[in-house]
Short mmCIF file of C-alpha atoms in Angstrom, two decimals:
data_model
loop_
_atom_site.label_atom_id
_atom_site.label_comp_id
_atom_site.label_asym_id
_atom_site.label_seq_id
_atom_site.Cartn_x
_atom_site.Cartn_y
_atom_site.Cartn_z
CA UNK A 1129 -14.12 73.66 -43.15
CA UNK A 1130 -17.37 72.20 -45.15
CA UNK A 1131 -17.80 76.20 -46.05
CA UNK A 1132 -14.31 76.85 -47.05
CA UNK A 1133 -14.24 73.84 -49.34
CA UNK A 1134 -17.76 75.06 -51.05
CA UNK A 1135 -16.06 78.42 -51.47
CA UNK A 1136 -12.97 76.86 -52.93
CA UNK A 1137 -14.70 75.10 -55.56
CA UNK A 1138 -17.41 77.98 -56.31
CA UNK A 1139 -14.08 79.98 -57.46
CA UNK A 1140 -13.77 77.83 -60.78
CA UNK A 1141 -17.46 76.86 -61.11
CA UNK A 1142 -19.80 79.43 -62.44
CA UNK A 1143 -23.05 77.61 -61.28
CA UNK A 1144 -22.43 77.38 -58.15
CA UNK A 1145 -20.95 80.20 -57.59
CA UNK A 1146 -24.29 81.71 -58.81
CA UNK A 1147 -26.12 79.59 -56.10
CA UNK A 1148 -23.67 80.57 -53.18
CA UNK A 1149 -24.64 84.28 -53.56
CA UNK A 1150 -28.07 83.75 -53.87
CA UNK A 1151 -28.07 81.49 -50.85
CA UNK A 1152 -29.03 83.00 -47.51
CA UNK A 1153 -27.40 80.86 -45.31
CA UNK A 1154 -23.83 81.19 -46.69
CA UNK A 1155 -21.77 83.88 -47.07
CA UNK A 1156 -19.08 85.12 -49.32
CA UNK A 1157 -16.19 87.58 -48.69
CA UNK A 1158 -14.54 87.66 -51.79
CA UNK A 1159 -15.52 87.10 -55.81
CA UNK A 1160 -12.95 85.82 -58.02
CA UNK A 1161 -14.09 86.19 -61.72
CA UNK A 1162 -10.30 85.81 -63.22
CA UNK A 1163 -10.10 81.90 -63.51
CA UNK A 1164 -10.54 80.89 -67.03
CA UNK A 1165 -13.24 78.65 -66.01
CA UNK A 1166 -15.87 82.29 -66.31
CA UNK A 1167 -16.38 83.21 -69.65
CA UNK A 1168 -18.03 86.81 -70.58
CA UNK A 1169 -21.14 85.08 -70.40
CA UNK A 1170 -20.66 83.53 -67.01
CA UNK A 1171 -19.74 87.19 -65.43
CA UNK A 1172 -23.24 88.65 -66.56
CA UNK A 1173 -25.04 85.91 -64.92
CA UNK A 1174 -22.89 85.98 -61.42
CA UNK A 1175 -23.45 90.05 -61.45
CA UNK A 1176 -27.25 89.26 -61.55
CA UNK A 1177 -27.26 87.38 -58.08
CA UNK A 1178 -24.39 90.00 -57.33
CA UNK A 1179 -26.09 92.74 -57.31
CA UNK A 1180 -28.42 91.21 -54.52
CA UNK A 1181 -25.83 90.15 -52.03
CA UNK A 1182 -24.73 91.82 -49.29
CA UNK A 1183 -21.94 90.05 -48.02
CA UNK A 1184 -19.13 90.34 -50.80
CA UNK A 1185 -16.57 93.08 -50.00
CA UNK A 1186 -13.76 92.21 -52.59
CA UNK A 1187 -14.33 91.81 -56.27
CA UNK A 1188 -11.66 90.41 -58.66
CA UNK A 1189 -12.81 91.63 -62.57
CA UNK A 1190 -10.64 90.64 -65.47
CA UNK A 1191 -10.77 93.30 -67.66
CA UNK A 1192 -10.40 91.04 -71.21
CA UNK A 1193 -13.77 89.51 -70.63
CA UNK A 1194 -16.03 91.91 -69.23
CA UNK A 1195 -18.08 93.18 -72.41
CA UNK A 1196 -20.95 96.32 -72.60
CA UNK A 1197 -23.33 94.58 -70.29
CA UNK A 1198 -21.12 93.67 -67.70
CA UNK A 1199 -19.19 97.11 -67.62
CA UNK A 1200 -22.60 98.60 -67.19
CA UNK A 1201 -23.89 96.48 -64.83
CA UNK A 1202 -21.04 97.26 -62.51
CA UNK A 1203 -21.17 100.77 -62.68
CA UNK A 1204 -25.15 100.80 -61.95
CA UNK A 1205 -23.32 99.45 -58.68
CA UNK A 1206 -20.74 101.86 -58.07
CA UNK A 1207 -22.43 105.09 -58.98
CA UNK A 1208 -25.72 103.82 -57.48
CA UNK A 1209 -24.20 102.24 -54.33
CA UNK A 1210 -26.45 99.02 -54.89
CA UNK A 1211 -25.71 95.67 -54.41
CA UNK A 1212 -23.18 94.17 -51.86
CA UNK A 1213 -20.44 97.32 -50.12
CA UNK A 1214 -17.61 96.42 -52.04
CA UNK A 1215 -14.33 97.61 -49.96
CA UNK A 1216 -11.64 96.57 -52.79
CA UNK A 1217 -11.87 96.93 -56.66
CA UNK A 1218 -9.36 94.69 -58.20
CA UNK A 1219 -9.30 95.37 -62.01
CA UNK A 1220 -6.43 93.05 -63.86
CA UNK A 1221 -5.94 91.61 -67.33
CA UNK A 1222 -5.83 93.97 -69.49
CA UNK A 1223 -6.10 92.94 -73.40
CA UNK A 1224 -1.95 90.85 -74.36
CA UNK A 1225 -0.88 91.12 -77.59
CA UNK A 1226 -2.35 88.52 -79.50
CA UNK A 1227 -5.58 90.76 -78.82
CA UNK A 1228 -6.67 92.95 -82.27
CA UNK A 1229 -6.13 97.01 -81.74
CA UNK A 1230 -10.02 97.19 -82.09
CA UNK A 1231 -10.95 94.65 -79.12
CA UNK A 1232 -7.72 96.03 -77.08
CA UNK A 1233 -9.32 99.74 -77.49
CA UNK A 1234 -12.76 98.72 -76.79
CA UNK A 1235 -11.58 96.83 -73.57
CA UNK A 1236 -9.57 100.04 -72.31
CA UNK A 1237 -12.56 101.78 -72.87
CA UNK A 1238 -14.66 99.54 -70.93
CA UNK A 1239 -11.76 99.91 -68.12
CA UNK A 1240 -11.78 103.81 -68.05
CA UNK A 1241 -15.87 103.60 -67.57
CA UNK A 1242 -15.61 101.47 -64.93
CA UNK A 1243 -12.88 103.49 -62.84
CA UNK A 1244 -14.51 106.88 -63.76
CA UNK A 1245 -18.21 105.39 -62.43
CA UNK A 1246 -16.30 105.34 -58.54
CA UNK A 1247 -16.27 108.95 -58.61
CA UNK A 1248 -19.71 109.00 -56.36
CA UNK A 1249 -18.57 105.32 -54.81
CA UNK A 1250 -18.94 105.49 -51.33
CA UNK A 1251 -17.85 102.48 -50.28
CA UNK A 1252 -15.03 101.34 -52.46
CA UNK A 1253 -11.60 101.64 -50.23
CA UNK A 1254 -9.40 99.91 -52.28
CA UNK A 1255 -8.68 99.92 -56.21
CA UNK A 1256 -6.09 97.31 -57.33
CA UNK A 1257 -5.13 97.60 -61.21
CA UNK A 1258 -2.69 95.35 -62.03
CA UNK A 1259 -2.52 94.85 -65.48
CA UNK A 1260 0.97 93.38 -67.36
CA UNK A 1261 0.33 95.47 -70.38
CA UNK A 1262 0.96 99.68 -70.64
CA UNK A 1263 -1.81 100.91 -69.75
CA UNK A 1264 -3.55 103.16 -72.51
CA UNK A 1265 -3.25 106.82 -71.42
CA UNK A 1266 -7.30 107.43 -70.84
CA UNK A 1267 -6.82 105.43 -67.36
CA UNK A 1268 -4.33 107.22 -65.98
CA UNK A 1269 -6.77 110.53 -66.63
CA UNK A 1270 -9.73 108.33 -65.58
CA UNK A 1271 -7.67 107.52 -61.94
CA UNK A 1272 -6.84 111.46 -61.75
CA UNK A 1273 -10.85 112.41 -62.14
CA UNK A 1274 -11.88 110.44 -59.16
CA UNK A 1275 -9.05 111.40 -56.99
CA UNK A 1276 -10.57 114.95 -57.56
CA UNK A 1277 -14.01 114.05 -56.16
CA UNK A 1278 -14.07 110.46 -54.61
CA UNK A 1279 -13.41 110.79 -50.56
CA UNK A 1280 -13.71 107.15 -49.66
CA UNK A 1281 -10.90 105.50 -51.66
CA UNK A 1282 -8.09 105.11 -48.83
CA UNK A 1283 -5.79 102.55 -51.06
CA UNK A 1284 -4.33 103.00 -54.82
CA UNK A 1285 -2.26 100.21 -56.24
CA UNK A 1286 -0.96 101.28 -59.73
CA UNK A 1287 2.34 98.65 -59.72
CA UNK A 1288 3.57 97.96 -62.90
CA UNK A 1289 0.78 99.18 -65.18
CA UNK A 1290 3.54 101.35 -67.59
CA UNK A 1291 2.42 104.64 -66.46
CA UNK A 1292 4.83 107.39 -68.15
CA UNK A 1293 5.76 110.74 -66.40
CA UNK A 1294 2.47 112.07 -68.65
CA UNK A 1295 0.39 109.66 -66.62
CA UNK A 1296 2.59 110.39 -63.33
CA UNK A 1297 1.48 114.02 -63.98
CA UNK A 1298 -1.67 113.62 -64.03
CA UNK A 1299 -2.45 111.63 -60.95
CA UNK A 1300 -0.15 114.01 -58.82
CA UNK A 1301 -2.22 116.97 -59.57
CA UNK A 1302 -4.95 115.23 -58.28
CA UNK A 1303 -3.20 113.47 -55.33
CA UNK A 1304 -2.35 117.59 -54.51
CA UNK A 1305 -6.18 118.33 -53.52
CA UNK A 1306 -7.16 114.44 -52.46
CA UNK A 1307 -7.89 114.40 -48.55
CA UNK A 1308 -8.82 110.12 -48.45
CA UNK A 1309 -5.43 108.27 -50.22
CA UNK A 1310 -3.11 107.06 -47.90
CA UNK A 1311 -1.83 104.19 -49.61
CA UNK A 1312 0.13 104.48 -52.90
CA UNK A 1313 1.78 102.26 -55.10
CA UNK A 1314 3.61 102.95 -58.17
CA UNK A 1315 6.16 100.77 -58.05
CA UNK A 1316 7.51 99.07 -61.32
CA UNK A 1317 6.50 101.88 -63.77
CA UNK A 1318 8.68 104.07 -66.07
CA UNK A 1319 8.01 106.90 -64.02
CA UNK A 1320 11.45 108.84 -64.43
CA UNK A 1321 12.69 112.47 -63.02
CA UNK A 1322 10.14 114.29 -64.45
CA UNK A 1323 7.06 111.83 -63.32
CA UNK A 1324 8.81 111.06 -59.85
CA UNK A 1325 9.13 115.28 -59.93
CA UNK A 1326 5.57 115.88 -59.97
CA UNK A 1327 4.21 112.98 -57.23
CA UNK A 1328 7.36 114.71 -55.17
CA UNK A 1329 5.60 118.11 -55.63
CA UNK A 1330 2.20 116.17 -54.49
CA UNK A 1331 4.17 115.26 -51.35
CA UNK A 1332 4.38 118.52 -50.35
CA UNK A 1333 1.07 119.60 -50.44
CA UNK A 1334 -0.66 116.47 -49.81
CA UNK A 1335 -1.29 115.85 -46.02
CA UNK A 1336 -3.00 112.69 -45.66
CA UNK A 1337 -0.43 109.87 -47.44
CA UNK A 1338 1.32 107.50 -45.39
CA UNK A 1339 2.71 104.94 -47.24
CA UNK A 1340 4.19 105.91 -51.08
CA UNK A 1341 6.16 102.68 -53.02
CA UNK A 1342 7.88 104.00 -55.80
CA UNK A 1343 10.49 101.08 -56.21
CA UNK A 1344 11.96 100.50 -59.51
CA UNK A 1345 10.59 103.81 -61.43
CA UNK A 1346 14.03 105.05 -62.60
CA UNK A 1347 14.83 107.40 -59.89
CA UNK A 1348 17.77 109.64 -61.49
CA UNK A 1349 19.56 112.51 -59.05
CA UNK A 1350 17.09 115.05 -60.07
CA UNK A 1351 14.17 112.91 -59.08
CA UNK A 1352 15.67 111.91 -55.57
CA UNK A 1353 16.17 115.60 -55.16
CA UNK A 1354 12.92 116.48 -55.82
CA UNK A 1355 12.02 113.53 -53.14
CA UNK A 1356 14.23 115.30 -50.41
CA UNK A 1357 13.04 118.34 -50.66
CA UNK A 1358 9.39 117.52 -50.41
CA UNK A 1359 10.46 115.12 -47.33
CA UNK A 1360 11.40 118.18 -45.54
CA UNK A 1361 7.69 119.36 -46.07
CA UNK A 1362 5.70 116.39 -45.76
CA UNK A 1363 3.92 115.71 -42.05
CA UNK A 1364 2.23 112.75 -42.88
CA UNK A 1365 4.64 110.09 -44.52
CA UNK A 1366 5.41 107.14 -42.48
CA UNK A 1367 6.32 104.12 -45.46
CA UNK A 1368 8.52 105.26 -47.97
CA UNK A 1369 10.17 102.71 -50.52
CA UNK A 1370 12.63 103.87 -53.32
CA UNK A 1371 14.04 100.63 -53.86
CA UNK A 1372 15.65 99.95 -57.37
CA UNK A 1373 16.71 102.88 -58.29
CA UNK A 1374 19.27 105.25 -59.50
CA UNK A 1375 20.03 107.10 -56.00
CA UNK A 1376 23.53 108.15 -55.56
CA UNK A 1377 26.24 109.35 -53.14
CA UNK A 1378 24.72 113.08 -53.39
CA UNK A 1379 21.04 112.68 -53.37
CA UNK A 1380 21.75 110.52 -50.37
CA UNK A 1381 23.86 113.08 -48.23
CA UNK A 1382 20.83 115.60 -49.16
CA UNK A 1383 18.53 112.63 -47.70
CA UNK A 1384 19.94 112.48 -44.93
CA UNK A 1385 19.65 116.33 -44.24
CA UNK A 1386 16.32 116.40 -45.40
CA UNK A 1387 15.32 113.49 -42.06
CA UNK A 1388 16.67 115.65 -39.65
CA UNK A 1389 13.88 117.87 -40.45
CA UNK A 1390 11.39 115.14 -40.86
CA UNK A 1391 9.41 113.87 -37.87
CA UNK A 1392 6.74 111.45 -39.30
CA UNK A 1393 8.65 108.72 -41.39
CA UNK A 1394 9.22 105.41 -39.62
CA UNK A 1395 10.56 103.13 -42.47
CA UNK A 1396 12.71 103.98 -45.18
CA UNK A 1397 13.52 101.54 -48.28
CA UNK A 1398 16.76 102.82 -50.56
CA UNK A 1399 17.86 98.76 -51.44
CA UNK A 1400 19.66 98.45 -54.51
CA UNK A 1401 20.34 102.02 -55.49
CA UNK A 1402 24.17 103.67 -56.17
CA UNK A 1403 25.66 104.89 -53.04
CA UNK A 1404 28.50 104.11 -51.42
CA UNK A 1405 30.09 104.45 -47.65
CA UNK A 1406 29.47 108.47 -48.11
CA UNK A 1407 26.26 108.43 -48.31
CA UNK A 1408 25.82 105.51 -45.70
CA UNK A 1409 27.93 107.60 -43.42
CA UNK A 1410 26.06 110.75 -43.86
CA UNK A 1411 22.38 108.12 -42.88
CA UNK A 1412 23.86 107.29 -40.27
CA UNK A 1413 24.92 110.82 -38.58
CA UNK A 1414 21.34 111.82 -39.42
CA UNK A 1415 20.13 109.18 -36.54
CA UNK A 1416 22.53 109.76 -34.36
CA UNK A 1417 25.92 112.34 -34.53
CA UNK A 1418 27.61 112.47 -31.57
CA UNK A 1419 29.15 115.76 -31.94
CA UNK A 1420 27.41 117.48 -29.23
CA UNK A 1421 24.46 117.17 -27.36
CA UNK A 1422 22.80 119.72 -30.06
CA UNK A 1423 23.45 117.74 -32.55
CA UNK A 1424 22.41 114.76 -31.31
CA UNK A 1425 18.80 116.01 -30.67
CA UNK A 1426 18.98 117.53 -34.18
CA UNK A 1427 18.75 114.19 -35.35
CA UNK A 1428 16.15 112.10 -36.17
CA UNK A 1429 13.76 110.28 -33.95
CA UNK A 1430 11.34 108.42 -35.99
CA UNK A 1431 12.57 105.70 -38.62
CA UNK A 1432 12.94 102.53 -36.71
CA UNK A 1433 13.28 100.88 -40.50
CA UNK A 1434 15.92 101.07 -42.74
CA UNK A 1435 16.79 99.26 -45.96
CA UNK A 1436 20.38 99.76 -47.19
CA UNK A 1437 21.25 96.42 -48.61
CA UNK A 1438 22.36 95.61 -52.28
CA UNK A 1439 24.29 98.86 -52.87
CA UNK A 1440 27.91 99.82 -52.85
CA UNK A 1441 28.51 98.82 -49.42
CA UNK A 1442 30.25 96.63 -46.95
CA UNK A 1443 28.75 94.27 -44.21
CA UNK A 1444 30.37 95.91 -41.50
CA UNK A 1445 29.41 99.71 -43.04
CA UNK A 1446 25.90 98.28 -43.10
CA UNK A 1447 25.57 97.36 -39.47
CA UNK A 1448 27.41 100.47 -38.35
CA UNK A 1449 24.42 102.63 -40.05
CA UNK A 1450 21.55 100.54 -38.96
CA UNK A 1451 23.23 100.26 -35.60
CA UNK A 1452 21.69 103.93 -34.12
CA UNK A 1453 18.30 102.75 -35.08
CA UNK A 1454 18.20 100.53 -31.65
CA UNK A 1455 17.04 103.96 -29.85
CA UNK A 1456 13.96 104.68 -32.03
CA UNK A 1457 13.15 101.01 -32.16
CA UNK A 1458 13.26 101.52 -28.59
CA UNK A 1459 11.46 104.65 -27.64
CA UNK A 1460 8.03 104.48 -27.60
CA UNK A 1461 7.56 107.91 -27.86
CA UNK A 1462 9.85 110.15 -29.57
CA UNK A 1463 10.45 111.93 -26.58
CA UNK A 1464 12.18 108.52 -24.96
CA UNK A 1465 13.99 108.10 -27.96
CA UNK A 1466 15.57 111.61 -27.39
CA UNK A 1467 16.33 110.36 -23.34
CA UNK A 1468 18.05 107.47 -24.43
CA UNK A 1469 20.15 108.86 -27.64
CA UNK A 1470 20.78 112.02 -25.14
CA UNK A 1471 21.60 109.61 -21.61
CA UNK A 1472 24.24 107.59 -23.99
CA UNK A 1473 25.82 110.88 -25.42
CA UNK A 1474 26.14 111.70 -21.87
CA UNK A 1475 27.89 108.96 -20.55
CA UNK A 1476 29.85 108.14 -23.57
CA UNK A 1477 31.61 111.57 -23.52
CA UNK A 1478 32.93 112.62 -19.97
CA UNK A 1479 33.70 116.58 -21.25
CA UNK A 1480 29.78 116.69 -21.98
CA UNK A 1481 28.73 116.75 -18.29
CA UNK A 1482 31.30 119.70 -17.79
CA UNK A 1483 29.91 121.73 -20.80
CA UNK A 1484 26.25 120.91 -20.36
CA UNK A 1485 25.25 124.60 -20.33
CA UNK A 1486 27.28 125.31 -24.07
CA UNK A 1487 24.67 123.41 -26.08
CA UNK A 1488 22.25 126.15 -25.32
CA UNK A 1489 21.68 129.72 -26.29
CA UNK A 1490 17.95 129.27 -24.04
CA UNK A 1491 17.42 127.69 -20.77
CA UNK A 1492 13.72 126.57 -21.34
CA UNK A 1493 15.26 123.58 -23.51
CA UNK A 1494 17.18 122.98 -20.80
CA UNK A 1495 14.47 123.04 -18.60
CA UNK A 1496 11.86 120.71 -20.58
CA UNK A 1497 14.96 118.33 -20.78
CA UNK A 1498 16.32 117.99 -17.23
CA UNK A 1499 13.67 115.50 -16.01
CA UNK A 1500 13.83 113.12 -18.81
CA UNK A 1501 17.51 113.03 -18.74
CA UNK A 1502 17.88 112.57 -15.36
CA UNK A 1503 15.32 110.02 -14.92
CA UNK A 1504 17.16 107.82 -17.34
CA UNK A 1505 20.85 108.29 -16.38
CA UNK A 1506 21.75 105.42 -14.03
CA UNK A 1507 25.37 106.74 -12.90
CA UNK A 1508 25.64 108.79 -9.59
CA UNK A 1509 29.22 110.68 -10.88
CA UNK A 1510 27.13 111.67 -13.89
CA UNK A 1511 24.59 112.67 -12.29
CA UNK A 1512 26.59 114.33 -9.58
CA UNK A 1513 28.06 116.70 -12.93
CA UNK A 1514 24.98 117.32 -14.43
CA UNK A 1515 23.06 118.50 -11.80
CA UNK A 1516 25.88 120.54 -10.29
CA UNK A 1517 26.38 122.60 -13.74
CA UNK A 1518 22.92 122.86 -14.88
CA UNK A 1519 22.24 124.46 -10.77
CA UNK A 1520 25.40 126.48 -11.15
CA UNK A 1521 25.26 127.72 -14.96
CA UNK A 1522 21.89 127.00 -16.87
CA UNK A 1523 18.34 126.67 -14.53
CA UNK A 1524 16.73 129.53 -13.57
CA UNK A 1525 15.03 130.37 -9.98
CA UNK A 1526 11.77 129.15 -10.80
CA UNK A 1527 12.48 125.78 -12.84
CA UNK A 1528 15.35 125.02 -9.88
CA UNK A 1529 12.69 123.15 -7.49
CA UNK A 1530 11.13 120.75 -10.54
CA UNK A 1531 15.04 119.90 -10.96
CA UNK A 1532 15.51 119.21 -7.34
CA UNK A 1533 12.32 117.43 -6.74
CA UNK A 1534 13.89 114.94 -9.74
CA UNK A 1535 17.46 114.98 -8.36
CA UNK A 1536 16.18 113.71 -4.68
CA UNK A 1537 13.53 111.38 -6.39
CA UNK A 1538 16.70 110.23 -8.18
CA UNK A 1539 18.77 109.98 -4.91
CA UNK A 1540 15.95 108.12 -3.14
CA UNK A 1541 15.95 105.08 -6.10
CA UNK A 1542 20.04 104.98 -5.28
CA UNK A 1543 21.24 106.89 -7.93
CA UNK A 1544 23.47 108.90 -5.82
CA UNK A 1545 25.27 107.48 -3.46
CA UNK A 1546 27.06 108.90 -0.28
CA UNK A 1547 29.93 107.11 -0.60
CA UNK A 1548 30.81 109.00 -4.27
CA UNK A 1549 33.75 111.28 -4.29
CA UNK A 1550 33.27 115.11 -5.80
CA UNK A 1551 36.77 115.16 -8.17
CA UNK A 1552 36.28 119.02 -7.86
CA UNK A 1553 35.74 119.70 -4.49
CA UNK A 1554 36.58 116.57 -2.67
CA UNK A 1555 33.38 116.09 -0.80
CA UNK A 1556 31.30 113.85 -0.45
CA UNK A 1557 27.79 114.40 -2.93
CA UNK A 1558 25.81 114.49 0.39
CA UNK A 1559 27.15 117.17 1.27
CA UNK A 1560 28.09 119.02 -1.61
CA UNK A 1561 25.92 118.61 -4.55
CA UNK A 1562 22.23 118.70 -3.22
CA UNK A 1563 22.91 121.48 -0.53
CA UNK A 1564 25.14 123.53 -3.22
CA UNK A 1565 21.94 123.25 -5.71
CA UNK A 1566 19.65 124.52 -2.48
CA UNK A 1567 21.49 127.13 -1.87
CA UNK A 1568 21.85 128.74 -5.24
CA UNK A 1569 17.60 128.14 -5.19
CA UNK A 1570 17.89 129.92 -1.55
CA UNK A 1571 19.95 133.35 -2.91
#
């Protein structure tokens, strides 16, 4: 506690936060040089001490007081690699408005020398700008060059910095070669169609992104088309957020054609957009349409999160959409999502079991599929109909013992049961069903 109280109070005191990095005995995670308290003067004598620790891994630099010296005494340690391993970058402040044109440009300058120097960084992971102001366009180009060469940097938080469609354009034909980003933000910027566009063309050929936040960046119906299509291609989304936007009734329906195809994306943000109880509808089918059993494994397996609220919609609609997510929250694999969303078609829909065969053109789906279904269907008389058809109409000779091997295994944990009743030949299942699927294996 002693430590964490030091710590505390070296955050608004210059001097001693000087002495705590020069001290051996304690250690520091994290350097805070935005309090007013640290002058430009203060932040060249704490990088002196700096540059000998090796403890620090997150640096907080406001960007309005760090002058020549500084903003070359930082980059000796990011293009050198000296000094403590910084793992996060946060660079914030940028020059308000009361600041002159010729300090604000000199400042931006500083900030574009600083982010260009991480192009050789090898320990930086995370870069944090966070500015209030728009951003002057030679950062934007300065993020793009060391997204070309820089393979460390996992994390890029851009929210809110007033990056254009220009600047958008820029940082998507880098993000199109970068292997190392998984983690992008560029939320709260006036991004538009043609900047959302381009980071949706990045999306396609990008293969290591897993979590994009493009919230509030005026998202029109061209720009969430752009965003569908390149969700069809992508294999390596998993956190997607296009909150606050402009999404509508058709860019949704497209949506949800576009996740039937998709098989990596596990949460899904469209809060406060435009569509209505068409698009909601058409979300929904894509997680679960009970049309036929083809259908329902057409759908999709993976999102176990989805945002809906604040748009055109009713309670009720909204709990009837989010309601088939309970199977992939469920599943722990997407293969036992797929049992489960399969076992209920099954025993909601009494005609299925009789037309189990029709969903097919192939029997090897049917034959991968058998086991799992069976070992989660819990009613004999459906089981009784399953098995029956699938021995009759579907399994060939040489997949018929793996299927028989499940059905016993299955009749041995009392899911058949010799009292049940065959409705089509009046027999009982231990004599009819088992010894009727042996025999078809026997001719």
């Amino acid at each position: 506690m002693a430590d964490e109280a030091i710590t505390e109070e070296a955050s608004s005191s210059p001097d001693l936060l000087m002495e705590l990095l020069s001290s051996e005995e304690l250690s520091l995670d994290t350097v805070d040089l935005r309090p007013s308290t640290f002058a430009s003067s203060d932040i060249r004598n704490v990088l002196l001490p700096l540059m000998t620790n090796l403890s620090v891994r997150v640096l907080y630099l406001p960007m309005d007081r760090i002058d020549l010296v500084c903003a070359k005494t930082i980059t000796m340690m990011t293009t050198k690699n000296v000094g403590p391993p910084f793992e996060e970058l946060h660079l914030s402040n940028l020059p308000s408005e009361e600041h002159n044109i010729e300090s604000s440009e000199s400042s931006r300058k500083i900030a574009s020398m600083i982010i260009s120097s991480l192009k050789q960084n090898k320990h930086i992971k995370k870069l944090h700008i966070t500015p209030q102001d728009v951003l002057h366009q030679s950062i934007p180009s300065s993020i793009a060059s060391i997204l070309y060469d820089n393979t460390v940097l996992t994390s890029l938080n851009l929210r809110g910095c007033g990056i254009s469609h220009a600047g958008a354009t820029k940082i998507s034909c880098a993000l199109a070669s970068n292997a190392s980003i998984t983690v992008l933000d560029l939320s709260n910027n006036q991004l538009g169609n043609a900047g959302i566009c381009s980071v949706a063309l990045a999306l396609e050929l990008n293969s290591t992104i897993q979590k994009l936040k493009v919230s509030g960046t005026n998202i029109g119906r061209e720009g969430g088309e752009a965003m569908v299509e390149a969700l069809a291609l992508n294999k390596s989304l998993e956190v997607l957020d296009m909150s606050r936007n402009s999404l509508d009734d058709v860019v949704v329906t497209k949506l949800a054609r576009s996740l039937k195809l998709n098989t990596s994306l596990r949460q899904l943000s469209l809060r406060s957009n435009s569509f209505s109880t068409i698009g909601a509808l058409c979300l929904s089918l894509a997680l679960y349409d009970p049309k036929n059993l083809q259908t329902v494994l057409d759908c999709n397996h993976t999102i176990q999160f989805l945002d809906i609220d604040s748009n055109q919609l009713s309670s009720e609609c909204i709990m009837h959409t989010n309601k088939p997510l309970r199977w992939n929250a469920l599943g722990s694999t997407e293969n036992e999502t797929i049992r489960k969303k399969v076992s209920a078609f099954l025993l909601e829909s009494e005609s299925s079991y009789l037309s189990f065969r029709d969903y097919f053109e192939d029997t090897t789906t049917v034959q991968h599929l058998l086991p799992n279904v069976l070992g989660s269907i819990k009613n004999s008389t459906v089981m009784y109909y399953l098995v029956k058809n699938l021995a009759v109409h579907s399994i060939t000779a040489t997949s018929r013992p793996d299927a028989l091997s499940v059905a016993k295994k299955s009749s041995s944990d009392s899911m058949f049961s010799t009292d049940d009743k065959c409705n089509e030949c009046a027999k009982d299942d231990n004599t009819c069903a088992v010894p009727e699927f042996v025999n078809v294996n026997n001719n």
